[in-house]
Amino acid sequence: MATYSPAQAAEVSGFSIDTLRYYEREGILRPIARTSGGHRAYTEDDLGWLDLVHCLRDTGMPIADLKRYAELSLDEATLAARVALLEEHDRRVQESVDALRRQQERLREKIGWYRQQGV
C-alpha cells in the first residue's frame, strides 16, 4: 500500500501540514499511522477522507460539525445521523447559493443599467 509523507499529503490534499496536524489532534482526521522512525505516513484512505473534509470546509461546514461528522463516522450504526448532518449542511449551502444568485441578478441589473447609459 502506498503511503505519503506529511509534505506529500499536504500537496495532494491542499491543506497545510499544520492543518493536517490540527485535524488529527481535533479528531477530524483519524490518528495517522507512523513509520518506524515515528514520521506520519498517510494512506490513500486518509487522502480520500481529506478530500471529503476539503469539500465540506469549502462549502462552509463549521469545525464543530466536521468534528461531529468524524466522530459519527467511527460507528456504522450512525448512518442516519450522518445523513441528517449532511442534509442540514446541504440546506445551508443551498441557502448560500440562492443568496449569491440573487446578488448576482442585482449586479447584472446594475451592469445592464450602465450599458443602457452608453457605457
mmCIF file of C-alpha atoms in Angstrom:
data_model
loop_
_atom_site.group_PDB
_atom_site.id
_atom_site.type_symbol
_atom_site.label_atom_id
_atom_site.label_comp_id
_atom_site.label_asym_id
_atom_site.label_seq_id
_atom_site.Cartn_x
_atom_site.Cartn_y
_atom_site.Cartn_z
ATOM 1 C CA MET A 1 0.000 0.000 0.000
ATOM 2 C CA ALA A 2 1.333 3.427 -0.950
ATOM 3 C CA THR A 3 1.934 5.930 1.809
ATOM 4 C CA TYR A 4 2.553 9.649 1.727
ATOM 5 C CA SER A 5 4.745 11.887 3.841
ATOM 6 C CA PRO A 6 3.130 14.895 5.511
ATOM 7 C CA ALA A 7 4.502 17.153 2.768
ATOM 8 C CA GLN A 8 3.087 14.891 0.054
ATOM 9 C CA ALA A 9 -0.263 14.620 1.836
ATOM 10 C CA ALA A 10 -0.372 18.401 2.178
ATOM 11 C CA GLU A 11 0.350 18.839 -1.528
ATOM 12 C CA VAL A 12 -2.258 16.281 -2.610
ATOM 13 C CA SER A 13 -4.942 17.430 -0.158
ATOM 14 C CA GLY A 14 -4.442 21.163 -0.494
ATOM 15 C CA PHE A 15 -4.195 21.557 3.281
ATOM 16 C CA SER A 16 -1.102 22.848 5.036
ATOM 17 C CA ILE A 17 0.936 20.494 7.195
ATOM 18 C CA ASP A 18 -0.187 22.486 10.237
ATOM 19 C CA THR A 19 -3.830 21.991 9.248
ATOM 20 C CA LEU A 20 -3.285 18.247 8.841
ATOM 21 C CA ARG A 21 -1.817 18.082 12.337
ATOM 22 C CA TYR A 22 -4.666 20.191 13.714
ATOM 23 C CA TYR A 23 -7.286 17.941 12.103
ATOM 24 C CA GLU A 24 -5.600 14.882 13.578
ATOM 25 C CA ARG A 25 -5.345 16.494 17.020
ATOM 26 C CA GLU A 26 -9.029 17.539 16.924
ATOM 27 C CA GLY A 27 -10.242 14.122 15.783
ATOM 28 C CA ILE A 28 -11.377 15.293 12.338
ATOM 29 C CA LEU A 29 -8.727 13.010 10.898
ATOM 30 C CA ARG A 30 -8.178 9.627 12.489
ATOM 31 C CA PRO A 31 -4.759 9.043 14.052
ATOM 32 C CA ILE A 32 -2.237 8.710 11.252
ATOM 33 C CA ALA A 33 -0.013 5.644 11.080
ATOM 34 C CA ARG A 34 3.652 6.190 11.849
ATOM 35 C CA THR A 35 6.782 4.847 10.247
ATOM 36 C CA SER A 36 9.346 3.001 12.352
ATOM 37 C CA GLY A 37 11.081 6.381 12.668
ATOM 38 C CA GLY A 38 7.934 7.985 14.082
ATOM 39 C CA HIS A 39 7.032 10.005 10.978
ATOM 40 C CA ARG A 40 3.421 10.220 9.857
ATOM 41 C CA ALA A 41 2.546 8.012 6.872
ATOM 42 C CA TYR A 42 -0.736 8.969 5.200
ATOM 43 C CA THR A 43 -2.656 6.329 3.223
ATOM 44 C CA GLU A 44 -4.955 6.580 0.218
ATOM 45 C CA ASP A 45 -7.875 6.230 2.649
ATOM 46 C CA ASP A 46 -6.569 9.196 4.642
ATOM 47 C CA LEU A 47 -6.310 11.265 1.460
ATOM 48 C CA GLY A 48 -9.825 10.241 0.422
ATOM 49 C CA TRP A 49 -11.150 11.378 3.793
ATOM 50 C CA LEU A 50 -9.234 14.653 3.462
ATOM 51 C CA ASP A 51 -10.824 15.197 0.046
ATOM 52 C CA LEU A 52 -14.269 14.982 1.663
ATOM 53 C CA VAL A 53 -13.148 17.258 4.511
ATOM 54 C CA HIS A 54 -11.913 19.766 1.922
ATOM 55 C CA CYS A 55 -15.305 19.700 0.197
ATOM 56 C CA LEU A 56 -17.121 20.223 3.479
ATOM 57 C CA ARG A 57 -14.819 23.069 4.528
ATOM 58 C CA ASP A 58 -15.017 24.717 1.088
ATOM 59 C CA THR A 59 -18.802 24.697 1.425
ATOM 60 C CA GLY A 60 -18.606 26.331 4.838
ATOM 61 C CA MET A 61 -19.119 23.451 7.256
ATOM 62 C CA PRO A 62 -18.090 24.635 10.727
ATOM 63 C CA ILE A 63 -15.277 22.816 12.520
ATOM 64 C CA ALA A 64 -17.712 21.679 15.235
ATOM 65 C CA ASP A 65 -19.861 19.938 12.613
ATOM 66 C CA LEU A 66 -16.774 18.414 10.983
ATOM 67 C CA LYS A 67 -15.742 17.017 14.344
ATOM 68 C CA ARG A 68 -19.231 15.623 14.903
ATOM 69 C CA TYR A 69 -19.276 14.036 11.449
ATOM 70 C CA ALA A 70 -15.841 12.479 12.020
ATOM 71 C CA GLU A 71 -16.997 11.124 15.379
ATOM 72 C CA LEU A 72 -20.147 9.674 13.832
ATOM 73 C CA SER A 73 -18.164 8.063 11.014
ATOM 74 C CA LEU A 74 -16.441 5.800 13.528
ATOM 75 C CA ASP A 75 -19.695 3.918 14.191
ATOM 76 C CA GLU A 76 -21.585 2.126 11.411
ATOM 77 C CA ALA A 77 -24.801 2.458 13.437
ATOM 78 C CA THR A 78 -24.781 6.248 12.891
ATOM 79 C CA LEU A 79 -25.582 6.328 9.175
ATOM 80 C CA ALA A 80 -28.902 8.105 9.730
ATOM 81 C CA ALA A 81 -27.259 10.730 11.944
ATOM 82 C CA ARG A 82 -24.544 11.310 9.319
ATOM 83 C CA VAL A 83 -27.138 11.725 6.604
ATOM 84 C CA ALA A 84 -29.061 14.183 8.783
ATOM 85 C CA LEU A 85 -25.933 16.222 9.448
ATOM 86 C CA LEU A 86 -25.065 16.306 5.728
ATOM 87 C CA GLU A 87 -28.638 17.183 4.758
ATOM 88 C CA GLU A 88 -28.615 20.105 7.182
ATOM 89 C CA HIS A 89 -25.314 21.283 5.748
ATOM 90 C CA ASP A 90 -26.698 20.891 2.226
ATOM 91 C CA ARG A 91 -29.668 23.074 3.204
ATOM 92 C CA ARG A 92 -27.309 25.816 4.421
ATOM 93 C CA VAL A 93 -25.206 25.509 1.252
ATOM 94 C CA GLN A 94 -28.362 25.852 -0.880
ATOM 95 C CA GLU A 95 -29.389 28.959 1.056
ATOM 96 C CA SER A 96 -25.956 30.460 0.360
ATOM 97 C CA VAL A 97 -26.150 29.584 -3.333
ATOM 98 C CA ASP A 98 -29.628 31.122 -3.574
ATOM 99 C CA ALA A 99 -28.443 34.302 -1.865
ATOM 100 C CA LEU A 100 -25.474 34.562 -4.217
ATOM 101 C CA ARG A 101 -27.743 34.102 -7.244
ATOM 102 C CA ARG A 102 -29.995 36.927 -6.021
ATOM 103 C CA GLN A 103 -26.949 39.149 -5.544
ATOM 104 C CA GLN A 104 -25.649 38.213 -8.973
ATOM 105 C CA GLU A 105 -29.019 39.102 -10.502
ATOM 106 C CA ARG A 106 -28.884 42.529 -8.833
ATOM 107 C CA LEU A 107 -25.325 43.011 -10.056
ATOM 108 C CA ARG A 108 -26.346 42.142 -13.617
ATOM 109 C CA GLU A 109 -29.232 44.593 -13.400
ATOM 110 C CA LYS A 110 -26.776 47.329 -12.477
ATOM 111 C CA ILE A 111 -24.446 46.357 -15.322
ATOM 112 C CA GLY A 112 -27.428 46.462 -17.679
ATOM 113 C CA TRP A 113 -28.349 49.913 -16.440
ATOM 114 C CA TYR A 114 -24.819 51.185 -17.149
ATOM 115 C CA ARG A 115 -24.875 49.646 -20.624
ATOM 116 C CA GLN A 116 -28.148 51.466 -21.332
ATOM 117 C CA GLN A 117 -26.336 54.689 -20.442
ATOM 118 C CA GLY A 118 -23.992 54.073 -23.346
ATOM 119 C CA VAL A 119 -21.074 52.558 -21.489
#
